mmCIF file of C-alpha atoms and ligand atoms in Angstrom:
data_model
loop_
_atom_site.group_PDB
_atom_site.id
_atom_site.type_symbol
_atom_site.label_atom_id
_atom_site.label_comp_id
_atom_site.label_asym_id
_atom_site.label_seq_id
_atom_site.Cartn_x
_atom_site.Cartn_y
_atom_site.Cartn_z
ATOM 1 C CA UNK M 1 0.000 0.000 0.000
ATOM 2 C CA UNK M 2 0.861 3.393 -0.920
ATOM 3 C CA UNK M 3 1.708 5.758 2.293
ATOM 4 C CA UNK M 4 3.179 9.133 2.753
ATOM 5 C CA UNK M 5 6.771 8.992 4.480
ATOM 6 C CA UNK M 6 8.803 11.988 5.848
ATOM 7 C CA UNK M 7 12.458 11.462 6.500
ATOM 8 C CA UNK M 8 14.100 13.925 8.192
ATOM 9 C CA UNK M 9 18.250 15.032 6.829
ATOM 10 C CA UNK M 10 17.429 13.756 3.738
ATOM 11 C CA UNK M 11 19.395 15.433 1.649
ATOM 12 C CA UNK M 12 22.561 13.422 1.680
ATOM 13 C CA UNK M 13 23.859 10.366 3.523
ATOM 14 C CA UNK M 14 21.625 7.606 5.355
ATOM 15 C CA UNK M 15 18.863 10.092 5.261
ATOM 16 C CA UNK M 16 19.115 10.148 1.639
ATOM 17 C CA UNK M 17 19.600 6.657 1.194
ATOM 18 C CA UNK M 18 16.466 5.933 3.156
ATOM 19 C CA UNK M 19 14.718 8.171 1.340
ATOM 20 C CA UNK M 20 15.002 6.499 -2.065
ATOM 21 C CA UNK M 21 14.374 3.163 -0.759
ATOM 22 C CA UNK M 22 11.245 3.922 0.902
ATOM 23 C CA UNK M 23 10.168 5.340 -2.684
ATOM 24 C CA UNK M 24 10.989 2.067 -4.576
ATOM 25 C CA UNK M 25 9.151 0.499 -2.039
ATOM 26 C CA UNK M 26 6.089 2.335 -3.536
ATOM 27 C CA UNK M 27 5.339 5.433 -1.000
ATOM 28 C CA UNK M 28 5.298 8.681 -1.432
ATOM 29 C CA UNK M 29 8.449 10.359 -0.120
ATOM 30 C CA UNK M 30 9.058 14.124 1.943
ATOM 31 C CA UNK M 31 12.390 14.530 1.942
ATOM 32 C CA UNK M 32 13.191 16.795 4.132
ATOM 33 C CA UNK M 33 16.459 18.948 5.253
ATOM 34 C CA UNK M 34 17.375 22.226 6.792
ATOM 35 C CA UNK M 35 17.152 23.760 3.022
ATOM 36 C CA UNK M 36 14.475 22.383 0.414
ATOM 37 C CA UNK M 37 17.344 23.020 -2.270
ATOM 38 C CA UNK M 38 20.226 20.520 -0.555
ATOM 39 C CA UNK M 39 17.467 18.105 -1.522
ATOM 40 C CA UNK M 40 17.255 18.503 -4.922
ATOM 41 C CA UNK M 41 19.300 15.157 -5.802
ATOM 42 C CA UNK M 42 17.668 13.152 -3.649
ATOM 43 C CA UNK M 43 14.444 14.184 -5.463
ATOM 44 C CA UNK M 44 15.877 13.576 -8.938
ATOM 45 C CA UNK M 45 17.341 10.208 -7.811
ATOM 46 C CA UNK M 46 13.397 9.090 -6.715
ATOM 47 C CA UNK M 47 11.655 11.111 -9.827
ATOM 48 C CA UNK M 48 14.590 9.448 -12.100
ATOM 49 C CA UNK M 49 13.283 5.653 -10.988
ATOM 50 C CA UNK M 50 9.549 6.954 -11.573
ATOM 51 C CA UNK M 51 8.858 7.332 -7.801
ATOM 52 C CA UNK M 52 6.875 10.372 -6.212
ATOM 53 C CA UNK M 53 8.950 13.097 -3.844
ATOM 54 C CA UNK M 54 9.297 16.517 -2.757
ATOM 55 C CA UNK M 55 11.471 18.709 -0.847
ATOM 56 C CA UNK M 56 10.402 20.524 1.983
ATOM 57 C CA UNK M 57 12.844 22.356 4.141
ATOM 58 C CA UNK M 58 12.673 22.819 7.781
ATOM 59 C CA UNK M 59 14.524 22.898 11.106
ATOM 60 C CA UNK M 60 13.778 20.111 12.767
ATOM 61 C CA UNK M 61 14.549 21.882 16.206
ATOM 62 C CA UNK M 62 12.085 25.125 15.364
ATOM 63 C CA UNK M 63 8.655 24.085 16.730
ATOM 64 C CA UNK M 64 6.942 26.380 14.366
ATOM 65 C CA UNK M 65 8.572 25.223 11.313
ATOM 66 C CA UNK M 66 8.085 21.382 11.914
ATOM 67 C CA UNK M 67 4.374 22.250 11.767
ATOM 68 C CA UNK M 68 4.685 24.086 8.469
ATOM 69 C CA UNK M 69 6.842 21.575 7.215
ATOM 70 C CA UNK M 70 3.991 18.582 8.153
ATOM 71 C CA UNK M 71 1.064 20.853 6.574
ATOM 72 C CA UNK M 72 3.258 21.498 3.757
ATOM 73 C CA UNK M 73 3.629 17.864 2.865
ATOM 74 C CA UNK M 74 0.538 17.079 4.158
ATOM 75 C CA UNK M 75 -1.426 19.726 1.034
ATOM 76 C CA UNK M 76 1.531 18.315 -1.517
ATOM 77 C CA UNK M 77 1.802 14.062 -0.905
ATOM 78 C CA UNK M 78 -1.312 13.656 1.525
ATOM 79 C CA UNK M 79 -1.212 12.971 4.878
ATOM 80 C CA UNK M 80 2.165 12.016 6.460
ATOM 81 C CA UNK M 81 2.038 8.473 8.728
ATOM 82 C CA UNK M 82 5.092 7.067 7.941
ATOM 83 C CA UNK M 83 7.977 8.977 10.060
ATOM 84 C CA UNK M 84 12.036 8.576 9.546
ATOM 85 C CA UNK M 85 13.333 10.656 12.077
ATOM 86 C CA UNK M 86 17.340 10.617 10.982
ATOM 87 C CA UNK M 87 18.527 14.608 10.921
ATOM 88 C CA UNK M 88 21.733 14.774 13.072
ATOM 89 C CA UNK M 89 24.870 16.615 13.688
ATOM 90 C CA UNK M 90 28.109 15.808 16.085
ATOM 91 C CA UNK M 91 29.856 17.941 18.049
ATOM 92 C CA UNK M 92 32.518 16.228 19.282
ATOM 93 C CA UNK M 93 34.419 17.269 21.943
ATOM 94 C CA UNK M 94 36.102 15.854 25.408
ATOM 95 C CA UNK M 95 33.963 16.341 28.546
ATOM 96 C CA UNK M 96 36.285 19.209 29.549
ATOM 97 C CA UNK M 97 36.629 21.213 26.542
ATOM 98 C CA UNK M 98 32.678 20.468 25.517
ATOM 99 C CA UNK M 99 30.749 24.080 25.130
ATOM 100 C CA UNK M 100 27.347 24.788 26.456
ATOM 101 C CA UNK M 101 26.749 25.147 22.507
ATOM 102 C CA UNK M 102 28.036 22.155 21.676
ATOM 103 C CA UNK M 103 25.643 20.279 24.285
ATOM 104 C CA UNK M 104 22.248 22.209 23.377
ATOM 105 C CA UNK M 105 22.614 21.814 19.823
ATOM 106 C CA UNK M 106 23.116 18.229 19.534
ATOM 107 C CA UNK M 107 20.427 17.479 21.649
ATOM 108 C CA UNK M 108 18.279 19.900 20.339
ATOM 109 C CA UNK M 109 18.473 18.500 16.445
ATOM 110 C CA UNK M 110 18.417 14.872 17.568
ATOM 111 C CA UNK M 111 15.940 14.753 20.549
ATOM 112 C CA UNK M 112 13.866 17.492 20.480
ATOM 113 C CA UNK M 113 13.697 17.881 16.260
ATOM 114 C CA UNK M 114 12.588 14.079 16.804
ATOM 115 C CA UNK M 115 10.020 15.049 19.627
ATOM 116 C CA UNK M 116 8.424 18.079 17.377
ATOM 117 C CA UNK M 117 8.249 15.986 14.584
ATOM 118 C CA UNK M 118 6.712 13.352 16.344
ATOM 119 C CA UNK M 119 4.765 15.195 17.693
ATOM 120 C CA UNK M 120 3.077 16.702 14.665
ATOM 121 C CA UNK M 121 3.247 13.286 12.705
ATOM 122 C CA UNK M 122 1.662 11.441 15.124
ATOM 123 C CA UNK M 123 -1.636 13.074 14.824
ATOM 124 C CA UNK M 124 -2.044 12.153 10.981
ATOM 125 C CA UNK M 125 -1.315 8.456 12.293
ATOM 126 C CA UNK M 126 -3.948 8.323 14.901
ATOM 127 C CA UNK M 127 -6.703 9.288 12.690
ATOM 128 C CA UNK M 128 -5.543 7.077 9.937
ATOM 129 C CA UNK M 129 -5.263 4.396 12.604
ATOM 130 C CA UNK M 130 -1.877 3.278 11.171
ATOM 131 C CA UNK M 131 1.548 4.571 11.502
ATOM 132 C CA UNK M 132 5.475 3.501 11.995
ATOM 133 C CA UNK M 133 7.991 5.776 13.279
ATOM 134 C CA UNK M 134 11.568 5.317 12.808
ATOM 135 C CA UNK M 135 14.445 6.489 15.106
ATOM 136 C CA UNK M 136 17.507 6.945 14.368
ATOM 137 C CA UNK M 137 19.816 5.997 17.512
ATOM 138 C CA UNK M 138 23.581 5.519 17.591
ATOM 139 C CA UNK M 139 26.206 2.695 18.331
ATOM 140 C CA UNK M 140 27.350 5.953 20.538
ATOM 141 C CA UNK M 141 24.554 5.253 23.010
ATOM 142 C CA UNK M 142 26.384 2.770 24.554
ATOM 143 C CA UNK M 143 29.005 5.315 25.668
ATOM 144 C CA UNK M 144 31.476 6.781 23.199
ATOM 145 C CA UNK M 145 34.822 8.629 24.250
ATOM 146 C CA UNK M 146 34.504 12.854 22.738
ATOM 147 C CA UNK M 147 30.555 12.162 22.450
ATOM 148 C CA UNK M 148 28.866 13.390 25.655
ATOM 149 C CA UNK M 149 26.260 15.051 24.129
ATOM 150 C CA UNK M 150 25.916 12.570 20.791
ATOM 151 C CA UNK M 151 25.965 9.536 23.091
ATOM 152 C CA UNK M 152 23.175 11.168 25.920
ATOM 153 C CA UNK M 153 20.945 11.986 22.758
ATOM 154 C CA UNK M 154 21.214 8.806 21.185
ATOM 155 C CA UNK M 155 19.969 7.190 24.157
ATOM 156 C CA UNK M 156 17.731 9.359 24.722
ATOM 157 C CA UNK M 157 16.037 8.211 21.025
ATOM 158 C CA UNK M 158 15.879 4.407 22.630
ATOM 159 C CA UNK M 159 14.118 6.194 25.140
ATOM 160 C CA UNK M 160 11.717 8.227 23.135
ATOM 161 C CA UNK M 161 11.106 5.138 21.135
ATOM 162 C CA UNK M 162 10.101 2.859 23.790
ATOM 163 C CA UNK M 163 7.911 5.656 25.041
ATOM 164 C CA UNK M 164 6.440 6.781 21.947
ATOM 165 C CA UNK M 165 5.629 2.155 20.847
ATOM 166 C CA UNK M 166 4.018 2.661 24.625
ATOM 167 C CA UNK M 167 1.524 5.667 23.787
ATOM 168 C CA UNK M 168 0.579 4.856 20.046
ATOM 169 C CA UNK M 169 0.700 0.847 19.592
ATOM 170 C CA UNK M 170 -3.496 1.323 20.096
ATOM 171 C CA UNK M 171 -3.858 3.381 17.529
ATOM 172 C CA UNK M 172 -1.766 1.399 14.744
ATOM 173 C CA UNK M 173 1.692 3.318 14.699
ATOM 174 C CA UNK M 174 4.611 1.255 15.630
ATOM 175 C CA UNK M 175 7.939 3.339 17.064
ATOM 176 C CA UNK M 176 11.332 1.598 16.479
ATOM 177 C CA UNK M 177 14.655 2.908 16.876
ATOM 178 C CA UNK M 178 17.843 1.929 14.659
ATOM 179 C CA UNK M 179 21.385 2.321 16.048
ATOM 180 C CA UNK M 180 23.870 2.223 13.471
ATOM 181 C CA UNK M 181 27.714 1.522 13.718
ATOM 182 C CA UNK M 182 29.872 3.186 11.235
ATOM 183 C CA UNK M 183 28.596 3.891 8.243
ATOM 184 C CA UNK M 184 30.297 5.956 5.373
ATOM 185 C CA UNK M 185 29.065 8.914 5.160
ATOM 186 C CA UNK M 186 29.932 13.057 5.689
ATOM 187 C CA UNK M 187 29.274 12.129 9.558
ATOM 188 C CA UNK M 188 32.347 10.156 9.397
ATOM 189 C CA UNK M 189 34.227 11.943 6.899
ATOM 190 C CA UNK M 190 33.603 14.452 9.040
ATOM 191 C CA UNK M 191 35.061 13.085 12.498
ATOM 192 C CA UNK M 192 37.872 11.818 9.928
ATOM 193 C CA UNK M 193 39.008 15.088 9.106
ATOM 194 C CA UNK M 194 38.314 16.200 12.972
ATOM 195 C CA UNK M 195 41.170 13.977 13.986
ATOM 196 C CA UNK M 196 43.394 14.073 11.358
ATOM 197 C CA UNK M 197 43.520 11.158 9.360
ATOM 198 C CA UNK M 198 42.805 10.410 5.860
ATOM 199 C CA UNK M 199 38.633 9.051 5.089
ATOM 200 C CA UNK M 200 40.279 5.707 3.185
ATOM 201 C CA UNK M 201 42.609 5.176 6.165
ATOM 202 C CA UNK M 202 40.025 5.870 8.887
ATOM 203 C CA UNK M 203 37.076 3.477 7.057
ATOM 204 C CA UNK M 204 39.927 0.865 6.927
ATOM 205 C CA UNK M 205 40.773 0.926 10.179
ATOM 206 C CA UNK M 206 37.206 0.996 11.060
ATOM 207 C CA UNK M 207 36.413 -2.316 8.804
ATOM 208 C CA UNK M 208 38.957 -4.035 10.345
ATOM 209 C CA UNK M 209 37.145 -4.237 14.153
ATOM 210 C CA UNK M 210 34.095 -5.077 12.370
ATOM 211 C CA UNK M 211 32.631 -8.426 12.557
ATOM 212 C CA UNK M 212 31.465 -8.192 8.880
ATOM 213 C CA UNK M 213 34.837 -6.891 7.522
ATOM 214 C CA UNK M 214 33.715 -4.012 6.264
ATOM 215 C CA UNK M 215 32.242 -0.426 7.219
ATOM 216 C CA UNK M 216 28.190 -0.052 7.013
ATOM 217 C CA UNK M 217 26.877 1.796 3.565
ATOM 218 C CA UNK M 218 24.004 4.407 4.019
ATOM 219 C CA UNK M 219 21.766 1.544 1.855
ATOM 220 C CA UNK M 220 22.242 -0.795 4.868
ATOM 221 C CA UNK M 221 19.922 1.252 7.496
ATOM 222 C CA UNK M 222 17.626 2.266 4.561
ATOM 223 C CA UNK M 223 16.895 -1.740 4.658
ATOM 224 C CA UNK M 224 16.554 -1.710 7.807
ATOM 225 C CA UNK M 225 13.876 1.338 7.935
ATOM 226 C CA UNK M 226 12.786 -0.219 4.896
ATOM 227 C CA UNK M 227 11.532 -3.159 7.108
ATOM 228 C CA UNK M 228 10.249 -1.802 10.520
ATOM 229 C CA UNK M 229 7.788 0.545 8.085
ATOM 230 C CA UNK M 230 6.040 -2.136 6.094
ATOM 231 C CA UNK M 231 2.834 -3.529 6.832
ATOM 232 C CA UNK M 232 4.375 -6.985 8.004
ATOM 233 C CA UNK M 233 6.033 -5.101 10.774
ATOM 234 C CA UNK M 234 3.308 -4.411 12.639
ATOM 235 C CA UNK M 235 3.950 -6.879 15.336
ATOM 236 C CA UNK M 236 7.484 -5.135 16.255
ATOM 237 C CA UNK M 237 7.656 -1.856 17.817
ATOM 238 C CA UNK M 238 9.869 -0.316 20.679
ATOM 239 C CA UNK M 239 12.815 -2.248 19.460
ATOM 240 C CA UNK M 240 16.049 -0.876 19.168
ATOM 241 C CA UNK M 241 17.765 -2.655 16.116
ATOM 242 C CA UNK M 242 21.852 -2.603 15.967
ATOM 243 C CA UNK M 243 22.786 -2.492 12.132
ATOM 244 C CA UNK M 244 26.583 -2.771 13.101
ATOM 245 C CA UNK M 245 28.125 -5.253 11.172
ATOM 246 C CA UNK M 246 28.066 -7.188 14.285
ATOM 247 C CA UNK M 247 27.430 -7.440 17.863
ATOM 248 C CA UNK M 248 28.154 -4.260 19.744
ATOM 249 C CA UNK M 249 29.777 -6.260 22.659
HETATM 250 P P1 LIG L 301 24.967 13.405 7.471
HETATM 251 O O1 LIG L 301 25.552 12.843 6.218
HETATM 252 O O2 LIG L 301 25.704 14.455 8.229
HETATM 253 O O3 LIG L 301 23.496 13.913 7.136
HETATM 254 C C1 LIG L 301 22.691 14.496 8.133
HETATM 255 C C2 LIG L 301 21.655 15.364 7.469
HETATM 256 O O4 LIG L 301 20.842 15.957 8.508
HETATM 257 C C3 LIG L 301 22.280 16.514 6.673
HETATM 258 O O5 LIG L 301 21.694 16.602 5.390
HETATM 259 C C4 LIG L 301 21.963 17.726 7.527
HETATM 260 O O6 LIG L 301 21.768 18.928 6.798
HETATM 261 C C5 LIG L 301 20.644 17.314 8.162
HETATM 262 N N1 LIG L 301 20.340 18.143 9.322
HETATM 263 C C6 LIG L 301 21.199 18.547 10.293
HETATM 264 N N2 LIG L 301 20.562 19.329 11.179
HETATM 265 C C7 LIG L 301 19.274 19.421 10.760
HETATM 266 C C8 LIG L 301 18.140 20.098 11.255
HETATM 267 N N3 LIG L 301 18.188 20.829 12.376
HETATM 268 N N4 LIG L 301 16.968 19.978 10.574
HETATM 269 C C9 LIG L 301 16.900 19.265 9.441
HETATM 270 N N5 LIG L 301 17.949 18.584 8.926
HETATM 271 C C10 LIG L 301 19.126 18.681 9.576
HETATM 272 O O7 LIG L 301 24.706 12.268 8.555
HETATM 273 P P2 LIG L 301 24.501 10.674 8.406
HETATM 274 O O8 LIG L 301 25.796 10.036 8.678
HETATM 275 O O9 LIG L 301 23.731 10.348 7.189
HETATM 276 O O10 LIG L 301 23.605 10.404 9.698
HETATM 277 C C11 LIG L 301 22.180 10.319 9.663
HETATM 278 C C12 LIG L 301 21.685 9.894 11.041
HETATM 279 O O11 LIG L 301 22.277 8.641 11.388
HETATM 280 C C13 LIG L 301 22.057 10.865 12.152
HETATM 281 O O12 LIG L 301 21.016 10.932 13.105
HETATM 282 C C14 LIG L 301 23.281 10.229 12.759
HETATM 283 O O13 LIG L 301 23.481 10.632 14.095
HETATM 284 C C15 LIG L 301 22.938 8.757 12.633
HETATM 285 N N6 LIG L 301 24.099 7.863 12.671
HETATM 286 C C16 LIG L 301 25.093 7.951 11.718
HETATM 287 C C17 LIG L 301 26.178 7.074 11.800
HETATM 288 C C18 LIG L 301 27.304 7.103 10.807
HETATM 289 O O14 LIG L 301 28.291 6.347 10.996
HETATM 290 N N7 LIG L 301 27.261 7.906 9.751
HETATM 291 C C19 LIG L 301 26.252 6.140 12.835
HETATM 292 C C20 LIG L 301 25.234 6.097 13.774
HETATM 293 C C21 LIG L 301 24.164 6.956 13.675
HETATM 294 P P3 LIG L 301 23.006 19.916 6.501
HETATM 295 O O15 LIG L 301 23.866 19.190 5.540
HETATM 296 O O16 LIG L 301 22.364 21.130 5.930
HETATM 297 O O17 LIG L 301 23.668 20.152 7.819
#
């Protein structure tokens, strides 16, 4: 069945990736980032294979704009129920040399921009009487050295999850939360850079402590989402998925 999915940071990288496989999958794609025009190749990729999309922009953080964003998409692909809540940024910084800045903004994109949006999702799933919501959680919330804030909000989105599966599993919308290990992306090329070592050399070293033998690709968590929104998933919700290459300890 044809549904209307939002997922959030899609204009590049997991996001992205998710994005174009829930629109081969047959549904109706919002692909949402902080600007509507940093998601013009994600559209073009999903138009390209003959699937439906459009780019909304929005802050997931700003309160107002989430709920512009949701009636926006709501007027242009129908109602949302389908929810991929994956927008993030890192911060990374040791404990002692972590800004107040650096704390509030990570939390704010990842827990609160997944609250909001949630939050004005949810109600488009309760009166269609079917929804799934997808969280994107972190590796990182089992602890990760440099990642105060990254690691408290990526627990915090097991958290929300469980909560969320708690509150709407009577009304049809499952909540399930994917924690990713490393996966290639601007994330990582991004902490790469941070610390000084070349992207090839830094996914190598990764691959090598991974059980699989290699790093995670962004089209490995878009299977993943891919699953926990079908209809056949209805049965799962408030699980918290590792897609790691292997056990996380
Ligand atoms: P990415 O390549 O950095 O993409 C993140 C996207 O989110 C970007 O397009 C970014 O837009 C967007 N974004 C940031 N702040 C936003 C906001 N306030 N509102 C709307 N969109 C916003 O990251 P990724 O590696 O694909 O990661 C996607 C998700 O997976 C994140 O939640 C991340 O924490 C999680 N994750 C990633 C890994 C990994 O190894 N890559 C591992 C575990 C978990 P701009 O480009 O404009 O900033």
């Amino acid at each position: 069945m044809t549904r209307t999915a939002i997922v959030t940071g899609a204009a590049r990288g997991i996001g992205a990736a998710t994005a174009i496989r829930l629109a081969a999958d047959g549904h109706a794609v919002a692909v949402l980032d902080l600007d509507a025009s940093s998601c013009a190749d994600t559209v073009a990729t999903i138009e390209g294979a003959g699937g439906r999309a459009f780019a909304v922009g929005a802050d997931v953080a700003d309160a107002e704009g989430v709920q512009a964003a949701v009636d926006l998409v709501t007027a242009r692909l129908g109602a949302p129920t389908i929810l991929v809540n994956n927008a993030g940024i890192i911060r990374d910084n040791l404990l002692f040399k972590m800004t107040e800045d650096d704390w509030d903004s990570v939390l704010s994109v990842h827990l609160r921009g997944a609250f909001l949006m949630s939050r004005a999702v949810q109600k488009h799933q309760v009166e269609a009487g079917w929804g799934r919501i997808v969280n994107l959680s972190s590796t990182s919330a089992l602890g990760n050295r440099g990642q105060a804030n990254y690691s408290a909000a990526k627990a915090g989105m097991q958290g929300l999850t469980k909560t969320l599966a708690f509150e709407l599993g009577r009304y049809g919308v499952t909540a399930n939360a994917i924690a990713p290990g490393f996966i290639v992306t601007d994330m990582t090329r991004a902490t790469a850079e941070r610390i000084g070592v070349g992207f090839d050399d830094f996914v190598a070293h990764a691959a090598k402590e991974i059980p699989v033998g290699r790093a995670g690709e962004p089209t490995d968590i878009a299977a993943a989402a891919s699953f926990f929104v079908s209809e056949e998933a209805g049965f799962v919700s408030g699980q918290v998925l590792y897609v790691a290459g292997g056990p996380t300890s």
